[in-house]
Short mmCIF file of C-alpha atoms in Angstrom, two decimals:
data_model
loop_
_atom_site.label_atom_id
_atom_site.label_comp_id
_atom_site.label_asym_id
_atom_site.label_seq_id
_atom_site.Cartn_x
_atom_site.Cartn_y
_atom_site.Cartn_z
CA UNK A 1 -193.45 271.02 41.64
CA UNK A 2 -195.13 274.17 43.21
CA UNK A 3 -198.82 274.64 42.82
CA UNK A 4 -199.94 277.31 40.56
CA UNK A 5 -203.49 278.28 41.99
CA UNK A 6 -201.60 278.23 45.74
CA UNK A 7 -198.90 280.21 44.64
CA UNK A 8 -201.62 282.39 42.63
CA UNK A 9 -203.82 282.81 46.38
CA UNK A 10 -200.37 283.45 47.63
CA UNK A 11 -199.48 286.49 45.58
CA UNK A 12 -203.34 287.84 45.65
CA UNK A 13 -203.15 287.39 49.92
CA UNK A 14 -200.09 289.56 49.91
CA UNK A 15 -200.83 291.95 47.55
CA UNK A 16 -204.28 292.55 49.61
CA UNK A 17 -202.15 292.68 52.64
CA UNK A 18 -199.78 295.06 51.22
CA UNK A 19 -202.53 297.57 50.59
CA UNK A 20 -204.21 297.17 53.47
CA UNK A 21 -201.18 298.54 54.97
CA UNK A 22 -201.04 301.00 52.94
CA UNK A 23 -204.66 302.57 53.32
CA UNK A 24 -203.95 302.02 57.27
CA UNK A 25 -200.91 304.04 57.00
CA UNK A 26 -202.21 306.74 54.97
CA UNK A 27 -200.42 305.71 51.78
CA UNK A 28 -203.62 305.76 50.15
CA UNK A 29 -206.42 307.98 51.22
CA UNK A 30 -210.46 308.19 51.06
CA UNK A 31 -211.50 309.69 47.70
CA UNK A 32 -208.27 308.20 46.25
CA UNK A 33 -208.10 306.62 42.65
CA UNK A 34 -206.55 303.24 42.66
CA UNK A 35 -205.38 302.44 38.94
CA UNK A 36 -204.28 299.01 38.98
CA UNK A 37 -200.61 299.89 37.50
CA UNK A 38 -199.82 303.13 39.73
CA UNK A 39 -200.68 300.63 43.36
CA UNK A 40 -198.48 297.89 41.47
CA UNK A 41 -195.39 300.31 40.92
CA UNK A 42 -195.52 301.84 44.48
CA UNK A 43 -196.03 298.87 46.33
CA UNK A 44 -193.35 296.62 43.95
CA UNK A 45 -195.91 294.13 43.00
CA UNK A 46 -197.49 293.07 39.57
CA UNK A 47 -200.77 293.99 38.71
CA UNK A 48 -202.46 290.18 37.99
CA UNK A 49 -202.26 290.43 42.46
CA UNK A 50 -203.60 293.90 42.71
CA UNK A 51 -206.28 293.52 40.62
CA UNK A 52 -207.45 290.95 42.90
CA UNK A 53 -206.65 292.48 46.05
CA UNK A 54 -208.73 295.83 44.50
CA UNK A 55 -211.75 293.25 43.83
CA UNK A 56 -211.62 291.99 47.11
CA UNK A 57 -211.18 295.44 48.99
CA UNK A 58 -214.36 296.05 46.87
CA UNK A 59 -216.58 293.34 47.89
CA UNK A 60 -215.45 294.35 51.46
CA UNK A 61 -216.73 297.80 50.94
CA UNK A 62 -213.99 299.57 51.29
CA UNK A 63 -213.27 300.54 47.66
CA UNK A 64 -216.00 301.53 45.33
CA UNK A 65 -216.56 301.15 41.60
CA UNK A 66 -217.65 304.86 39.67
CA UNK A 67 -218.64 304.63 36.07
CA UNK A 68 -215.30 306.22 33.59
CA UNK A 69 -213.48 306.62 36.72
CA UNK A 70 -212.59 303.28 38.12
CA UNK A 71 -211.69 301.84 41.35
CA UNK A 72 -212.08 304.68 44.65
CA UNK A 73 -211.66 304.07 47.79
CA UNK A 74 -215.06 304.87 49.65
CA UNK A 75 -215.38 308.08 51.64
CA UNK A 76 -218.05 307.64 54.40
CA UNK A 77 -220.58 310.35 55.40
CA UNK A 78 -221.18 311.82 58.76
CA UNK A 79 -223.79 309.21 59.37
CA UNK A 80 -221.96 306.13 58.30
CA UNK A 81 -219.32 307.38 60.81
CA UNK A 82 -221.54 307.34 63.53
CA UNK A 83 -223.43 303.87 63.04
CA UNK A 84 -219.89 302.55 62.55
CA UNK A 85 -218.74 303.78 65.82
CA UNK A 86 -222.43 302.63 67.26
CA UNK A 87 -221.05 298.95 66.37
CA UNK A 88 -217.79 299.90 67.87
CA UNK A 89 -218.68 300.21 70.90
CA UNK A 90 -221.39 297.13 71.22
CA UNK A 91 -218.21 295.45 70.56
CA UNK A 92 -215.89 297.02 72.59
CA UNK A 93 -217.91 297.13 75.72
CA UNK A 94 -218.26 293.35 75.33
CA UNK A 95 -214.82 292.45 74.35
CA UNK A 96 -213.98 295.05 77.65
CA UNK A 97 -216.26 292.71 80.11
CA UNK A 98 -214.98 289.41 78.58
CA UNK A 99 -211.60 290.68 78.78
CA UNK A 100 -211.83 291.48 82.18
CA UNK A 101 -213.04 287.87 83.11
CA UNK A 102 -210.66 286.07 80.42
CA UNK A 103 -207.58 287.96 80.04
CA UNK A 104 -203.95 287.30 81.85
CA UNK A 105 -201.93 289.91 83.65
CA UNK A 106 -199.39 289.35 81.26
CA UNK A 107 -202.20 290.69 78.64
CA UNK A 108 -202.54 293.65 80.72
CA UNK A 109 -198.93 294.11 80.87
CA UNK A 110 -199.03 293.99 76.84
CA UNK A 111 -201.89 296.75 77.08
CA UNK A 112 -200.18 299.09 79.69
CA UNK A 113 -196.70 298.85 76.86
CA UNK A 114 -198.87 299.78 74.07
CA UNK A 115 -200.37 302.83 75.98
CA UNK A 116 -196.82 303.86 77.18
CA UNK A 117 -195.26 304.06 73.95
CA UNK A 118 -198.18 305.93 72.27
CA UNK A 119 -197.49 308.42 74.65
CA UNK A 120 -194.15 308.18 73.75
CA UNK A 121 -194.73 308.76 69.99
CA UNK A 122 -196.33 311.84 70.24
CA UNK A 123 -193.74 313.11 67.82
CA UNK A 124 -195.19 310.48 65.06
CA UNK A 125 -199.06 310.76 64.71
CA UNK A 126 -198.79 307.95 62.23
CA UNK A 127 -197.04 305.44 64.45
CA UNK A 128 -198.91 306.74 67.87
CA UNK A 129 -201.87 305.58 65.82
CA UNK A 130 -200.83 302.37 64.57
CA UNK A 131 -199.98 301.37 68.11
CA UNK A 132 -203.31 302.36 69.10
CA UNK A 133 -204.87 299.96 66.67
CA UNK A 134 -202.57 296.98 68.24
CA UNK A 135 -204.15 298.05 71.53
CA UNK A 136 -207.69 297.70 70.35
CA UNK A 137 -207.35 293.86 68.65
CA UNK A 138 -205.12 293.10 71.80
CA UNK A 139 -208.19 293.91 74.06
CA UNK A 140 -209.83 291.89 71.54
CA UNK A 141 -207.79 288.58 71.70
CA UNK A 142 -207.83 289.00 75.67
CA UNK A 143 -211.58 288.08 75.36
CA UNK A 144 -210.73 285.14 74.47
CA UNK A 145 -214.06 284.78 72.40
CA UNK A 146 -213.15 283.61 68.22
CA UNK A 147 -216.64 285.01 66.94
CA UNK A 148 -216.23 288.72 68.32
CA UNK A 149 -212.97 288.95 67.13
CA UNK A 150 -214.31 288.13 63.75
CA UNK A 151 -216.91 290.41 64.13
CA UNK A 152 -214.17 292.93 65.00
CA UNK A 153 -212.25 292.75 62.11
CA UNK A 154 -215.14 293.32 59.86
CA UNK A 155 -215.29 296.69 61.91
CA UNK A 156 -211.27 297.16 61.52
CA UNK A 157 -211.72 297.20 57.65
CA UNK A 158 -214.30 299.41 58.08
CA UNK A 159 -212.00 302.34 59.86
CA UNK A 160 -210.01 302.52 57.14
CA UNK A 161 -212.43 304.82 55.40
CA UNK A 162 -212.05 307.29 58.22
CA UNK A 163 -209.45 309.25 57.00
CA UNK A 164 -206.16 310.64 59.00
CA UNK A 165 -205.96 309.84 61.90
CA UNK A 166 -206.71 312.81 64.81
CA UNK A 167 -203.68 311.77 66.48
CA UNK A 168 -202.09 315.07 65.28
CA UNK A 169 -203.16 317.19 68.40
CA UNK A 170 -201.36 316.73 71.47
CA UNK A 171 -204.17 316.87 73.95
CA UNK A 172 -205.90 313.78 71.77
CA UNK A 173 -202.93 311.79 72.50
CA UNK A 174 -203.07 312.39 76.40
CA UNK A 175 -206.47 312.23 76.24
CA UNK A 176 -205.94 308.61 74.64
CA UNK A 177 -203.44 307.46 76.95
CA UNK A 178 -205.60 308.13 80.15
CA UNK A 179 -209.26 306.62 78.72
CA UNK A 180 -206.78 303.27 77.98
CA UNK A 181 -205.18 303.30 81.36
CA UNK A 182 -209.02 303.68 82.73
CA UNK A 183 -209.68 300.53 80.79
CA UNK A 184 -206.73 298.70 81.78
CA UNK A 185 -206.90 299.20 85.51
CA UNK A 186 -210.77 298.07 85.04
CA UNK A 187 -209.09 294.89 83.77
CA UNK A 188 -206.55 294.17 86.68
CA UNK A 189 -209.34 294.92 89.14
CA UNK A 190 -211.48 292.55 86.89
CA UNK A 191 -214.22 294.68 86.80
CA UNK A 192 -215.85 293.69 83.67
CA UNK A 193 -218.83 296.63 84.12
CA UNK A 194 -216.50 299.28 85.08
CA UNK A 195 -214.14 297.90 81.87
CA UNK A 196 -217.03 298.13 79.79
CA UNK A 197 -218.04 301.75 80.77
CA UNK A 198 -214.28 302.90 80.22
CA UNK A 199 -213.95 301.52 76.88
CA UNK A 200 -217.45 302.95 75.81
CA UNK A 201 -216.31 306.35 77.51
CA UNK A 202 -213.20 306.33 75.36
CA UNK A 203 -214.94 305.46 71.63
CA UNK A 204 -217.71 308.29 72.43
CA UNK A 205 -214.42 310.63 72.99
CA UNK A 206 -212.78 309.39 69.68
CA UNK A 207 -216.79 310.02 67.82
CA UNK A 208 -216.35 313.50 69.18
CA UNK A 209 -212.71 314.05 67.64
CA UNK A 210 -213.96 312.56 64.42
CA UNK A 211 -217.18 314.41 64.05
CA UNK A 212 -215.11 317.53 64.64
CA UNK A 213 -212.65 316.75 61.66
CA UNK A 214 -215.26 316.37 59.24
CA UNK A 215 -217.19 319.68 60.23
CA UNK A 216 -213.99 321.97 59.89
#
């Protein structure tokens, strides 16, 4: 006989999951409404899950509650943005420097894919940014170091709320590509310093791109 509370945490886990793709995709947007039965009928699921999943992107920050209005998901300002990228790159530089020492060469090989076929979806903003996101927690896990990843997925959630992605202009993607190969060939040369500097170099770029967005 199944258990009904596991099966319950089941159903809740994958309807959280399911959104969290969604908002990552740009399904759902920043400053969007999320009424419990219209996120049900697009992502297939009933709403007993997604009204969970909505509480818990809630407590997590990324969804607000307004007064008559209901459930939005948060849009952050200009200076949010910048203390959140401030924390990205604390972490990065560190997860760069412990990668460096920690990682394998077949983690490097795993880095050097990703980069290639961002380039190679320069045709798909969406998907050329998705990849780039695998990148990041790969550089992650090649640190080798359980608490900063932890701390890093607290930031992941948190760059959601960014909005589209800036992958849509061509020079950001080859821009991309090179700052990652900079940080990969400070890896294989396990240079943790130099890796550090290159992944700070390339999250100051991204600020830059995203500071730009939100002032046109």
């Amino acid at each position: 006989m199944s258990d009904p509370n596991k099966s319950s945490f089941s159903s809740g886990e994958a309807a959280y999951a399911s959104l969290i793709d969604a908002l990552r995709s740009g399904d759902f947007a920043p400053g969007d409404r999320l009424r419990e039965e219209d996120v049900a009928q697009r992502l297939n699921l009933s709403r007993t899950p997604v009204r969970e999943a909505i509480r818990r992107l809630e407590n997590n920050g990324i969804v607000e509650h307004r007064p008559r209005i209901g459930a939005v998901i948060r849009k952050l300002s200009q200076t949010e943005v910048v203390e959140l990228y401030e924390m990205r790159i604390v972490l990065e530089r560190t997860a760069a420097r412990m990668a460096a020492q920690h990682g394998s060469e077949a983690e490097f090989d795993a880095l050097d894919d990703m980069n290639a076929r961002i380039l190679d979806a320069q045709d798909t903003p969406t998907l050329g940014a998705a990849i780039n996101q695998d990148f990041h927690e790969a550089l992650y896990r090649a640190a080798r170091n359980r608490f900063l990843l932890a701390s890093a997925e607290a930031i992941n959630n948190a760059l959601i709320l960014l909005g589209p992605t800036t992958y849509l202009d061509p020079d950001r993607i080859r821009i991309v590509v090179s700052q990652h190969g900079d940080v990969t060939t400070a890896l294989r040369q396990r240079d943790g310093d130099r890796a550090a500097d290159a992944a700070e170099a390339h999250l100051q770029t991204s600020l830059r791109y995203r500071l730009k967005g939100m002032s046109a």
